[in-house]
mmCIF file of C-alpha atoms in Angstrom:
data_model
loop_
_atom_site.group_PDB
_atom_site.id
_atom_site.type_symbol
_atom_site.label_atom_id
_atom_site.label_comp_id
_atom_site.label_asym_id
_atom_site.label_seq_id
_atom_site.Cartn_x
_atom_site.Cartn_y
_atom_site.Cartn_z
ATOM 1 C CA MET S 1 -22.323 13.360 -52.128
ATOM 2 C CA LYS S 2 -19.998 10.516 -51.234
ATOM 3 C CA VAL S 3 -19.017 12.361 -48.061
ATOM 4 C CA LEU S 4 -22.654 12.811 -47.139
ATOM 5 C CA VAL S 5 -23.368 9.114 -47.605
ATOM 6 C CA PHE S 6 -20.353 8.295 -45.487
ATOM 7 C CA VAL S 7 -21.491 10.644 -42.723
ATOM 8 C CA VAL S 8 -24.998 9.205 -42.785
ATOM 9 C CA ALA S 9 -23.561 5.702 -42.629
ATOM 10 C CA LEU S 10 -21.379 6.664 -39.677
ATOM 11 C CA MET S 11 -24.364 8.174 -37.890
ATOM 12 C CA ALA S 12 -26.334 4.993 -38.446
ATOM 13 C CA VAL S 13 -23.567 2.924 -36.891
ATOM 14 C CA ALA S 14 -23.336 5.344 -33.990
ATOM 15 C CA LEU S 15 -27.093 5.205 -33.399
ATOM 16 C CA ALA S 16 -27.166 1.431 -33.594
ATOM 17 C CA ASP S 17 -24.691 1.089 -30.760
ATOM 18 C CA GLU S 18 -26.182 4.066 -28.981
ATOM 19 C CA GLU S 19 -24.187 4.635 -25.841
ATOM 20 C CA CYS S 20 -21.056 2.630 -26.537
ATOM 21 C CA ASP S 21 -20.401 4.821 -29.535
ATOM 22 C CA THR S 22 -17.208 5.304 -31.504
ATOM 23 C CA LEU S 23 -15.657 7.937 -29.277
ATOM 24 C CA THR S 24 -16.696 6.120 -26.111
ATOM 25 C CA ARG S 25 -15.070 2.957 -27.447
ATOM 26 C CA LEU S 26 -11.824 4.781 -28.099
ATOM 27 C CA LYS S 27 -11.931 6.204 -24.591
ATOM 28 C CA VAL S 28 -12.518 2.800 -22.998
ATOM 29 C CA LYS S 29 -9.798 1.276 -25.152
ATOM 30 C CA ALA S 30 -7.233 3.863 -24.067
ATOM 31 C CA GLN S 31 -8.176 3.603 -20.395
ATOM 32 C CA TRP S 32 -8.053 -0.184 -20.557
ATOM 33 C CA ILE S 33 -4.460 -0.165 -21.806
ATOM 34 C CA GLU S 34 -3.475 1.860 -18.747
ATOM 35 C CA ALA S 35 -5.497 -0.255 -16.323
ATOM 36 C CA TYR S 36 -4.622 -3.681 -17.756
ATOM 37 C CA SER S 37 -0.960 -2.762 -17.321
ATOM 38 C CA HIS S 38 1.630 -5.533 -17.515
ATOM 39 C CA GLY S 39 3.656 -8.037 -15.508
ATOM 40 C CA ALA S 40 2.905 -8.451 -11.821
ATOM 41 C CA ALA S 41 0.549 -5.454 -11.915
ATOM 42 C CA ARG S 42 -1.639 -7.251 -14.475
ATOM 43 C CA HIS S 43 -1.764 -10.324 -12.268
ATOM 44 C CA ALA S 44 -2.819 -8.225 -9.261
ATOM 45 C CA PHE S 45 -5.444 -6.457 -11.370
ATOM 46 C CA ALA S 46 -7.014 -9.822 -12.244
ATOM 47 C CA GLN S 47 -6.764 -10.965 -8.629
ATOM 48 C CA ALA S 48 -8.494 -7.857 -7.309
ATOM 49 C CA ILE S 49 -11.374 -8.195 -9.776
ATOM 50 C CA TRP S 50 -11.937 -11.875 -8.988
ATOM 51 C CA ARG S 51 -11.808 -11.313 -5.232
ATOM 52 C CA ALA S 52 -14.495 -8.647 -5.529
ATOM 53 C CA MET S 53 -16.505 -10.859 -7.883
ATOM 54 C CA PHE S 54 -16.466 -13.806 -5.466
ATOM 55 C CA LYS S 55 -17.499 -11.562 -2.592
ATOM 56 C CA LEU S 56 -20.479 -10.452 -4.685
ATOM 57 C CA SER S 57 -21.380 -13.928 -5.960
ATOM 58 C CA PRO S 58 -19.849 -16.608 -3.710
ATOM 59 C CA ASP S 59 -21.894 -19.286 -5.535
ATOM 60 C CA SER S 60 -20.131 -18.523 -8.795
ATOM 61 C CA LEU S 61 -17.046 -20.263 -7.366
ATOM 62 C CA ASP S 62 -18.683 -23.566 -8.266
ATOM 63 C CA LEU S 63 -18.213 -22.712 -11.936
ATOM 64 C CA PHE S 64 -14.469 -22.847 -11.464
ATOM 65 C CA LYS S 65 -14.181 -26.361 -10.006
ATOM 66 C CA ARG S 66 -12.246 -27.582 -13.013
ATOM 67 C CA VAL S 67 -9.520 -24.958 -12.365
ATOM 68 C CA HIS S 68 -9.645 -25.441 -8.569
ATOM 69 C CA GLY S 69 -10.987 -21.913 -8.041
ATOM 70 C CA ASN S 70 -13.580 -23.204 -5.582
ATOM 71 C CA LYS S 71 -10.900 -24.583 -3.261
ATOM 72 C CA GLU S 72 -8.287 -21.900 -3.151
ATOM 73 C CA ALA S 73 -8.137 -18.648 -5.081
ATOM 74 C CA ASP S 74 -4.323 -18.863 -5.173
ATOM 75 C CA HIS S 75 -4.265 -22.231 -6.933
ATOM 76 C CA PRO S 76 -2.024 -21.857 -10.014
ATOM 77 C CA ASP S 77 -4.713 -23.339 -12.247
ATOM 78 C CA PHE S 78 -7.212 -20.765 -11.138
ATOM 79 C CA VAL S 79 -4.693 -17.904 -11.343
ATOM 80 C CA ALA S 80 -4.015 -18.954 -14.936
ATOM 81 C CA HIS S 81 -7.710 -19.075 -15.621
ATOM 82 C CA ALA S 82 -8.336 -15.663 -14.034
ATOM 83 C CA ASN S 83 -5.677 -14.168 -16.279
ATOM 84 C CA ARG S 84 -7.125 -15.967 -19.281
ATOM 85 C CA VAL S 85 -10.562 -14.465 -18.719
ATOM 86 C CA LEU S 86 -9.035 -10.990 -18.578
ATOM 87 C CA ALA S 87 -7.122 -11.779 -21.757
ATOM 88 C CA GLY S 88 -10.477 -12.470 -23.439
ATOM 89 C CA LEU S 89 -11.761 -9.154 -22.174
ATOM 90 C CA ASP S 90 -8.545 -7.566 -23.438
ATOM 91 C CA ILE S 91 -9.144 -8.870 -26.950
ATOM 92 C CA SER S 92 -12.743 -7.663 -26.914
ATOM 93 C CA ILE S 93 -11.869 -4.189 -25.685
ATOM 94 C CA SER S 94 -8.931 -3.891 -28.068
ATOM 95 C CA LEU S 95 -11.277 -4.696 -30.961
ATOM 96 C CA LEU S 96 -13.962 -2.212 -29.909
ATOM 97 C CA ASP S 97 -13.006 0.009 -32.846
ATOM 98 C CA GLN S 98 -13.031 -2.863 -35.374
ATOM 99 C CA PRO S 99 -16.686 -4.001 -35.411
ATOM 100 C CA ASP S 100 -16.228 -7.021 -37.693
ATOM 101 C CA ALA S 101 -13.342 -8.504 -35.751
ATOM 102 C CA LEU S 102 -15.121 -7.719 -32.478
ATOM 103 C CA LYS S 103 -18.214 -9.560 -33.710
ATOM 104 C CA ALA S 104 -16.114 -12.628 -34.512
ATOM 105 C CA GLU S 105 -14.460 -12.548 -31.068
ATOM 106 C CA LEU S 106 -17.756 -12.096 -29.238
ATOM 107 C CA ASP S 107 -19.334 -14.942 -31.207
ATOM 108 C CA HIS S 108 -16.373 -17.094 -30.246
ATOM 109 C CA LEU S 109 -16.741 -16.202 -26.571
ATOM 110 C CA GLN S 110 -20.486 -16.782 -26.777
ATOM 111 C CA GLU S 111 -19.803 -20.294 -28.060
ATOM 112 C CA GLN S 112 -17.409 -20.943 -25.135
ATOM 113 C CA HIS S 113 -19.881 -19.723 -22.530
ATOM 114 C CA LYS S 114 -23.063 -21.224 -23.964
ATOM 115 C CA GLU S 115 -22.906 -24.658 -22.323
ATOM 116 C CA ARG S 116 -22.021 -23.246 -18.899
ATOM 117 C CA HIS S 117 -25.463 -21.677 -18.378
ATOM 118 C CA ILE S 118 -24.075 -18.694 -16.529
ATOM 119 C CA PRO S 119 -26.776 -16.613 -14.806
ATOM 120 C CA ASP S 120 -27.097 -12.984 -15.937
ATOM 121 C CA GLU S 121 -26.399 -11.949 -12.357
ATOM 122 C CA TYR S 122 -22.808 -13.228 -12.595
ATOM 123 C CA TYR S 123 -22.119 -11.120 -15.673
ATOM 124 C CA GLU S 124 -23.546 -8.092 -13.874
ATOM 125 C CA ASN S 125 -21.479 -8.728 -10.760
ATOM 126 C CA PHE S 126 -18.310 -9.249 -12.746
ATOM 127 C CA GLY S 127 -18.992 -5.834 -14.296
ATOM 128 C CA LYS S 128 -19.570 -4.358 -10.842
ATOM 129 C CA ALA S 129 -16.256 -5.794 -9.653
ATOM 130 C CA LEU S 130 -14.450 -4.518 -12.752
ATOM 131 C CA LEU S 131 -15.937 -1.044 -12.376
ATOM 132 C CA HIS S 132 -14.810 -0.889 -8.741
ATOM 133 C CA VAL S 133 -11.237 -1.960 -9.365
ATOM 134 C CA LEU S 134 -10.753 0.344 -12.372
ATOM 135 C CA PRO S 135 -10.780 3.632 -10.434
ATOM 136 C CA ALA S 136 -8.292 2.161 -7.959
ATOM 137 C CA GLN S 137 -5.945 1.553 -10.883
ATOM 138 C CA LEU S 138 -6.743 4.683 -12.932
ATOM 139 C CA GLY S 139 -7.374 7.257 -10.225
ATOM 140 C CA ARG S 140 -9.425 10.120 -11.537
ATOM 141 C CA CYS S 141 -8.909 9.654 -15.259
ATOM 142 C CA TRP S 142 -11.683 7.221 -16.035
ATOM 143 C CA ASP S 143 -15.228 7.510 -17.237
ATOM 144 C CA LYS S 144 -17.623 5.258 -15.375
ATOM 145 C CA GLU S 145 -20.516 5.758 -17.814
ATOM 146 C CA ALA S 146 -18.350 4.961 -20.821
ATOM 147 C CA TRP S 147 -17.161 1.745 -19.188
ATOM 148 C CA SER S 148 -20.619 0.795 -18.078
ATOM 149 C CA HIS S 149 -22.033 1.177 -21.611
ATOM 150 C CA CYS S 150 -19.220 -0.665 -23.376
ATOM 151 C CA TYR S 151 -19.085 -3.454 -20.791
ATOM 152 C CA ASP S 152 -22.806 -4.001 -21.316
ATOM 153 C CA TYR S 153 -22.213 -4.054 -25.059
ATOM 154 C CA ILE S 154 -19.506 -6.725 -24.762
ATOM 155 C CA VAL S 155 -21.493 -8.838 -22.295
ATOM 156 C CA HIS S 156 -24.501 -8.612 -24.565
ATOM 157 C CA GLY S 157 -22.328 -10.106 -27.311
ATOM 158 C CA ILE S 158 -21.113 -12.946 -25.073
ATOM 159 C CA ARG S 159 -24.523 -13.810 -23.636
ATOM 160 C CA GLY S 160 -26.212 -13.491 -27.032
ATOM 161 C CA HIS S 161 -29.192 -11.648 -25.589
ATOM 162 C CA SER U 1 -0.107 28.880 106.283
ATOM 163 C CA SER U 2 -1.716 29.586 102.917
ATOM 164 C CA SER U 3 1.622 29.625 101.052
ATOM 165 C CA SER U 4 2.555 26.106 102.238
ATOM 166 C CA ILE U 5 -0.850 24.869 101.081
ATOM 167 C CA MET U 6 -0.155 26.408 97.712
ATOM 168 C CA TRP U 7 3.196 24.664 97.436
ATOM 169 C CA TYR U 8 1.567 21.444 98.428
ATOM 170 C CA LEU U 9 -1.038 21.846 95.704
ATOM 171 C CA LEU U 10 1.627 22.599 93.129
ATOM 172 C CA LEU U 11 3.492 19.466 94.114
ATOM 173 C CA LEU U 12 0.283 17.462 93.720
ATOM 174 C CA VAL U 13 -0.298 18.830 90.237
ATOM 175 C CA ALA U 14 3.299 18.066 89.236
ATOM 176 C CA LEU U 15 2.985 14.512 90.542
ATOM 177 C CA ALA U 16 -0.344 14.009 88.812
ATOM 178 C CA SER U 17 0.923 15.211 85.444
ATOM 179 C CA ALA U 18 4.022 13.028 85.769
ATOM 180 C CA ALA U 19 1.760 10.059 86.443
ATOM 181 C CA ILE U 20 -0.392 10.708 83.307
ATOM 182 C CA ASP U 21 2.489 11.613 80.977
ATOM 183 C CA ASP U 22 4.714 8.631 81.147
ATOM 184 C CA PRO U 23 8.211 9.821 80.132
ATOM 185 C CA LYS U 24 8.660 6.757 77.914
ATOM 186 C CA ALA U 25 5.531 7.526 75.892
ATOM 187 C CA ARG U 26 6.565 11.144 75.548
ATOM 188 C CA ARG U 27 9.925 10.092 74.226
ATOM 189 C CA THR U 28 8.264 7.821 71.661
ATOM 190 C CA ALA U 29 5.906 10.607 70.594
ATOM 191 C CA TYR U 30 8.893 12.900 70.268
ATOM 192 C CA HIS U 31 10.730 10.382 68.070
ATOM 193 C CA VAL U 32 7.701 9.823 65.809
ATOM 194 C CA LYS U 33 7.250 13.558 65.426
ATOM 195 C CA SER U 34 10.879 14.112 64.480
ATOM 196 C CA GLN U 35 10.808 11.199 62.030
ATOM 197 C CA ASN U 36 7.728 12.717 60.390
ATOM 198 C CA LEU U 37 9.527 16.034 60.107
ATOM 199 C CA HIS U 38 12.448 14.212 58.591
ATOM 200 C CA LEU U 39 10.141 12.562 56.043
ATOM 201 C CA ASP U 40 8.567 15.941 55.217
ATOM 202 C CA ASP U 41 12.034 17.294 54.595
ATOM 203 C CA ILE U 42 12.880 14.378 52.257
ATOM 204 C CA LEU U 43 9.574 14.840 50.439
ATOM 205 C CA GLU U 44 10.337 18.501 49.944
ATOM 206 C CA GLN U 45 13.790 17.681 48.604
ATOM 207 C CA LEU U 46 12.291 15.114 46.286
ATOM 208 C CA HIS U 47 9.732 17.646 45.092
ATOM 209 C CA GLU U 48 12.493 20.158 44.384
ATOM 210 C CA LEU U 49 14.366 17.510 42.425
ATOM 211 C CA GLU U 50 11.255 16.663 40.445
ATOM 212 C CA GLU U 51 10.728 20.322 39.606
ATOM 213 C CA GLU U 52 14.319 20.611 38.488
ATOM 214 C CA PHE U 53 13.840 17.466 36.370
ATOM 215 C CA GLU U 54 10.678 18.793 34.759
ATOM 216 C CA ASP U 55 12.501 21.984 33.776
ATOM 217 C CA ARG U 56 14.817 19.921 31.614
ATOM 218 C CA GLU U 57 11.921 18.897 29.252
ATOM 219 C CA LEU U 58 13.494 15.555 28.617
ATOM 220 C CA GLU U 59 10.263 14.033 27.297
ATOM 221 C CA VAL U 60 9.985 13.697 23.539
ATOM 222 C CA ASP U 61 6.537 13.747 22.068
ATOM 223 C CA GLU U 62 5.837 10.391 20.413
ATOM 224 C CA LYS U 63 3.975 12.244 17.680
ATOM 225 C CA GLU U 64 7.023 14.395 16.947
ATOM 226 C CA VAL U 65 9.190 11.311 16.562
ATOM 227 C CA ARG U 66 6.647 9.812 14.190
ATOM 228 C CA MET U 67 6.600 12.962 12.088
ATOM 229 C CA LEU U 68 10.383 13.146 12.028
ATOM 230 C CA LYS U 69 10.612 9.539 10.899
ATOM 231 C CA ALA U 70 8.040 10.250 8.184
ATOM 232 C CA ARG U 71 10.040 13.246 6.937
ATOM 233 C CA ILE U 72 13.230 11.209 6.828
ATOM 234 C CA SER U 73 11.531 8.428 4.906
ATOM 235 C CA ASN U 74 10.071 10.972 2.448
ATOM 236 C CA LEU U 75 13.555 12.362 1.871
ATOM 237 C CA GLU U 76 14.918 8.873 1.368
ATOM 238 C CA ASP U 77 12.450 8.483 -1.480
ATOM 239 C CA GLU U 78 13.003 11.985 -2.846
ATOM 240 C CA LEU U 79 16.791 11.951 -2.833
ATOM 241 C CA ASP U 80 16.866 8.726 -4.748
ATOM 242 C CA PRO U 81 16.169 10.072 -8.225
ATOM 243 C CA ASP U 82 17.004 6.851 -10.037
ATOM 244 C CA HIS U 83 14.800 4.943 -7.615
ATOM 245 C CA ALA U 84 17.777 2.668 -7.166
ATOM 246 C CA HIS U 85 16.597 1.867 -3.656
ATOM 247 C CA ALA U 86 12.894 2.175 -4.292
ATOM 248 C CA HIS U 87 12.197 -1.353 -5.402
ATOM 249 C CA CYS U 88 8.461 -0.884 -5.818
ATOM 250 C CA GLU U 89 7.214 -0.935 -9.391
ATOM 251 C CA GLU U 90 4.474 1.230 -10.819
ATOM 252 C CA HIS U 91 1.059 0.411 -9.284
ATOM 253 C CA GLU U 92 2.838 -1.006 -6.223
ATOM 254 C CA ALA U 93 3.236 0.244 -2.656
ATOM 255 C CA GLU U 94 5.439 -0.617 0.336
ATOM 256 C CA CYS U 95 4.020 -3.013 2.880
ATOM 257 C CA GLY U 96 5.765 -0.984 5.565
ATOM 258 C CA GLY U 97 7.078 -3.777 7.765
ATOM 259 C CA ASP U 98 10.638 -4.377 8.950
ATOM 260 C CA VAL U 99 11.497 -6.199 5.756
ATOM 261 C CA PRO U 100 10.970 -4.060 2.635
ATOM 262 C CA GLU U 101 8.266 -5.605 0.496
ATOM 263 C CA CYS U 102 6.071 -4.324 -2.315
ATOM 264 C CA ILE U 103 2.627 -5.465 -3.331
ATOM 265 C CA SER U 104 0.064 -4.125 -5.773
ATOM 266 C CA GLU U 105 -1.854 -1.066 -4.635
ATOM 267 C CA LEU U 106 -5.025 -2.879 -5.634
ATOM 268 C CA LEU U 107 -4.638 -5.490 -2.911
ATOM 269 C CA PHE U 108 -4.413 -3.224 0.167
ATOM 270 C CA CYS U 109 -7.200 -3.385 2.744
ATOM 271 C CA ASP U 110 -9.299 -5.897 0.804
ATOM 272 C CA GLY U 111 -9.540 -8.400 3.655
ATOM 273 C CA VAL U 112 -6.876 -10.806 2.342
ATOM 274 C CA ASP U 113 -3.313 -10.770 3.686
ATOM 275 C CA ASP U 114 -0.954 -10.196 0.756
ATOM 276 C CA CYS U 115 2.138 -8.866 2.538
ATOM 277 C CA ASN U 116 4.195 -11.561 4.274
ATOM 278 C CA HIS U 117 3.147 -10.300 7.698
ATOM 279 C CA GLY U 118 -0.250 -8.978 6.681
ATOM 280 C CA GLU U 119 0.773 -5.318 6.906
ATOM 281 C CA ASP U 120 -1.513 -4.537 3.972
ATOM 282 C CA GLU U 121 -4.485 -5.257 6.230
ATOM 283 C CA ASP U 122 -3.157 -3.327 9.227
ATOM 284 C CA ASP U 123 -5.949 -1.631 11.179
ATOM 285 C CA ASP U 124 -4.103 1.694 11.313
ATOM 286 C CA ARG U 125 -3.499 1.757 7.596
ATOM 287 C CA CYS U 126 -7.011 0.690 6.666
ATOM 288 C CA ASP U 127 -8.762 3.123 9.010
ATOM 289 C CA PRO U 128 -11.229 5.170 6.931
ATOM 290 C CA GLU U 129 -11.325 7.692 9.786
ATOM 291 C CA VAL U 130 -8.870 9.864 7.845
ATOM 292 C CA VAL U 131 -11.641 10.884 5.447
ATOM 293 C CA HIS U 132 -14.441 10.813 8.004
ATOM 294 C CA ILE U 133 -17.368 12.994 6.925
ATOM 295 C CA GLY U 134 -16.794 16.523 8.172
ATOM 296 C CA SER U 135 -13.015 16.220 8.205
ATOM 297 C CA SER U 136 -11.495 19.505 7.178
ATOM 298 C CA PHE U 137 -7.936 20.074 6.090
ATOM 299 C CA SER U 138 -6.666 23.604 5.857
ATOM 300 C CA GLY U 139 -3.486 25.576 5.448
ATOM 301 C CA ILE U 140 -1.976 28.620 3.811
ATOM 302 C CA ALA U 141 -1.901 28.071 0.067
ATOM 303 C CA THR U 142 0.877 29.622 -1.991
ATOM 304 C CA TRP U 143 0.181 29.825 -5.683
ATOM 305 C CA GLY U 144 2.962 29.106 -8.147
ATOM 306 C CA ALA U 145 0.743 29.149 -11.224
ATOM 307 C CA CYS U 146 -2.866 29.414 -12.414
ATOM 308 C CA GLU U 147 -3.957 32.316 -10.169
ATOM 309 C CA ASN U 148 -2.389 35.574 -9.130
ATOM 310 C CA PHE U 149 -3.315 35.323 -5.468
ATOM 311 C CA PRO U 150 -1.181 36.246 -2.481
ATOM 312 C CA PRO U 151 -0.876 33.404 0.068
ATOM 313 C CA HIS U 152 -4.263 32.738 1.659
ATOM 314 C CA ASN U 153 -6.215 30.081 3.523
ATOM 315 C CA ALA U 154 -7.410 27.057 1.591
ATOM 316 C CA VAL U 155 -9.779 24.472 3.056
ATOM 317 C CA VAL U 156 -10.729 21.013 1.871
ATOM 318 C CA THR U 157 -13.789 19.558 3.621
ATOM 319 C CA ILE U 158 -15.068 16.003 3.209
ATOM 320 C CA THR U 159 -18.837 15.997 2.750
ATOM 321 C CA ALA U 160 -19.445 12.354 1.852
ATOM 322 C CA ALA U 161 -17.472 9.127 2.136
ATOM 323 C CA GLU U 162 -18.419 5.656 0.984
ATOM 324 C CA GLN U 163 -16.529 2.368 1.016
ATOM 325 C CA SER U 164 -17.718 -0.603 -1.010
ATOM 326 C CA GLU U 165 -18.179 -3.877 0.883
ATOM 327 C CA TYR U 166 -16.869 -6.061 -1.896
ATOM 328 C CA TYR U 167 -13.944 -3.874 -2.907
ATOM 329 C CA PRO U 168 -12.899 -1.873 0.169
ATOM 330 C CA SER U 169 -9.404 -0.826 -0.997
ATOM 331 C CA TYR U 170 -10.366 2.818 -1.278
ATOM 332 C CA VAL U 171 -13.003 5.234 -0.068
ATOM 333 C CA ARG U 172 -15.089 7.205 -2.533
ATOM 334 C CA VAL U 173 -15.323 10.760 -1.301
ATOM 335 C CA LYS U 174 -17.032 14.021 -2.094
ATOM 336 C CA GLY U 175 -15.821 17.314 -0.776
ATOM 337 C CA ILE U 176 -15.481 21.031 -1.126
ATOM 338 C CA LEU U 177 -12.386 23.068 -1.856
ATOM 339 C CA SER U 178 -12.695 26.675 -0.801
ATOM 340 C CA PHE U 179 -10.310 29.569 -0.632
ATOM 341 C CA GLU U 180 -10.472 33.285 -0.085
ATOM 342 C CA GLU U 181 -10.275 35.120 -3.369
ATOM 343 C CA ASP U 182 -9.850 38.521 -1.799
ATOM 344 C CA ASP U 183 -8.773 39.128 1.780
ATOM 345 C CA HIS U 184 -10.399 42.571 1.887
ATOM 346 C CA THR U 185 -13.887 41.647 0.792
ATOM 347 C CA HIS U 186 -13.484 38.050 2.040
ATOM 348 C CA LYS U 187 -14.996 36.770 -1.145
ATOM 349 C CA ILE U 188 -14.788 32.978 -1.088
ATOM 350 C CA LYS U 189 -14.535 30.647 -4.048
ATOM 351 C CA THR U 190 -15.814 27.115 -3.610
ATOM 352 C CA TYR U 191 -15.513 24.074 -5.822
ATOM 353 C CA GLN U 192 -17.394 20.814 -5.474
ATOM 354 C CA LEU U 193 -15.072 17.855 -5.819
ATOM 355 C CA ARG U 194 -15.260 14.101 -5.894
ATOM 356 C CA GLY U 195 -12.587 11.449 -5.889
ATOM 357 C CA ILE U 196 -11.035 8.686 -3.846
ATOM 358 C CA TYR U 197 -8.873 8.124 -0.783
ATOM 359 C CA SER U 198 -6.408 5.310 -1.447
ATOM 360 C CA PHE U 199 -5.216 3.285 1.550
ATOM 361 C CA ALA U 200 -2.240 2.022 -0.444
ATOM 362 C CA ARG U 201 -1.015 5.514 -1.292
ATOM 363 C CA HIS U 202 -2.239 7.308 1.851
ATOM 364 C CA ALA U 203 -3.503 9.859 -0.614
ATOM 365 C CA LEU U 204 -6.689 11.801 -1.213
ATOM 366 C CA MET U 205 -7.210 12.559 -4.905
ATOM 367 C CA MET U 206 -10.131 14.679 -5.993
ATOM 368 C CA GLY U 207 -11.271 16.397 -9.160
ATOM 369 C CA PRO U 208 -14.288 18.459 -10.186
ATOM 370 C CA GLU U 209 -17.667 16.963 -9.353
ATOM 371 C CA LYS U 210 -19.478 15.895 -12.485
ATOM 372 C CA GLY U 211 -21.379 18.732 -14.064
ATOM 373 C CA LYS U 212 -19.978 21.327 -11.693
ATOM 374 C CA GLU U 213 -17.837 24.205 -12.806
ATOM 375 C CA GLY U 214 -14.172 24.438 -12.006
ATOM 376 C CA HIS U 215 -11.044 22.872 -13.340
ATOM 377 C CA TYR U 216 -9.218 22.446 -10.059
ATOM 378 C CA GLY U 217 -8.445 19.223 -8.334
ATOM 379 C CA VAL U 218 -6.801 18.502 -4.984
ATOM 380 C CA LYS U 219 -4.214 15.905 -4.092
ATOM 381 C CA CYS U 220 -3.308 15.423 -0.438
ATOM 382 C CA ASP U 221 -0.544 13.052 0.627
ATOM 383 C CA PHE U 222 -0.892 11.897 4.211
ATOM 384 C CA ASN U 223 2.830 11.193 4.336
ATOM 385 C CA LEU U 224 3.659 13.213 7.448
ATOM 386 C CA GLY U 225 3.274 10.425 9.983
ATOM 387 C CA ASP U 226 -0.377 10.637 10.977
ATOM 388 C CA ASN U 227 -3.920 11.244 9.756
ATOM 389 C CA ASP U 228 -4.024 14.870 10.872
ATOM 390 C CA HIS U 229 -1.352 16.382 8.648
ATOM 391 C CA ALA U 230 -1.064 16.284 4.895
ATOM 392 C CA ASP U 231 0.899 17.707 2.042
ATOM 393 C CA CYS U 232 -1.785 19.139 -0.248
ATOM 394 C CA HIS U 233 -1.640 20.438 -3.796
ATOM 395 C CA ILE U 234 -4.235 22.316 -5.778
ATOM 396 C CA VAL U 235 -3.772 21.006 -9.312
ATOM 397 C CA LEU U 236 -5.314 21.403 -12.727
ATOM 398 C CA ALA U 237 -7.671 18.430 -12.794
ATOM 399 C CA ASP U 238 -6.850 17.323 -16.327
ATOM 400 C CA SER U 239 -3.074 17.617 -16.489
ATOM 401 C CA ARG U 240 -2.486 17.410 -12.711
ATOM 402 C CA ASP U 241 -0.023 20.286 -13.041
ATOM 403 C CA GLU U 242 0.467 21.988 -9.707
ATOM 404 C CA CYS U 243 -1.091 25.428 -9.155
ATOM 405 C CA ALA U 244 -0.753 25.867 -5.409
ATOM 406 C CA HIS U 245 0.634 24.060 -2.417
ATOM 407 C CA PHE U 246 -0.401 23.980 1.219
ATOM 408 C CA ARG U 247 0.615 22.094 4.348
ATOM 409 C CA ALA U 248 -2.721 21.022 5.719
ATOM 410 C CA ASP U 249 -3.720 20.459 9.323
ATOM 411 C CA ARG U 250 -6.969 18.808 10.291
ATOM 412 C CA TYR U 251 -9.619 20.762 12.149
#
């Protein structure tokens, strides 16, 4: 009986999150570790994503005035910021299999982003950029649908809607 | 008498011809003619020399030199098992200039110069022509595992290619791998593939198209000096273990 309750509970959780389900989360988590890499490769990964993002939404550069991103993409302040954003994404993805901790992190990020009034389009384009750089880093072993679903899930948590 | 008249006439003719044909002019004409003959003779000698020169086949095909250099550089990488001289880290590739330099594979051909001399944005390197739709790469595949086939023709054909405007570092491709299963009945097996061509790696990497049967993938390294020759492997898509190998030429 206990097992049955547990299974039903698991199913409920799975249905609630629909597409970014437990197995998909584990897949994304594993692929992220490979893609996020380390050292200089991590820096280049961030750089590639931001370059693509700014090509998609050149206006979004204005958001990064404080870290000099609107003047030059190689400014150390912006480079630090670019890496910091990915670090936030890293925490979120790493917590995909711990719903409570993930909720706390997403709430925290939501708080940080609230006052910036970031248009939905920027979140979408950042996702587009991320999903284009990932296959370059991972080659064939990556699941676009899985990433798409879990990215949407995380962004939903940050935007709050 | 009639004979004296004849002699007289002959004398007249001789005088007349001497008057028209000035000896000086004749001499000049003679000299010009002999000089022309002399020139003809020199031309003929020159021609003979040229023929002799051509027989020596001294010209080296630029393409051959390029391929030889590529083979040497491949061996330099291969015979360096500890990668003591290969200074590029994982996820990095050589810029390819005179001074060895490595940058991330993710930053090639994205419109921003990252190598010191901008080699990562070199037109030759970033030319998507290598996976132009309709490009076909074929060779004799020898199987080392997976199938019990004798050597036979294998063909990889590009059927679709797409490069994103905002992240142009690779080309998304679709293609078909086909090979003869039986050389008596000419039964052909075909697999639909999809994957990417990476400018940083000069490599075409494809696996099974989503929802299509088949567990084979193809990896082609364009490391032989140009876009028309590649070192191709038929691999198991999941593990990337090699099943067959073929030296591919473009048709």
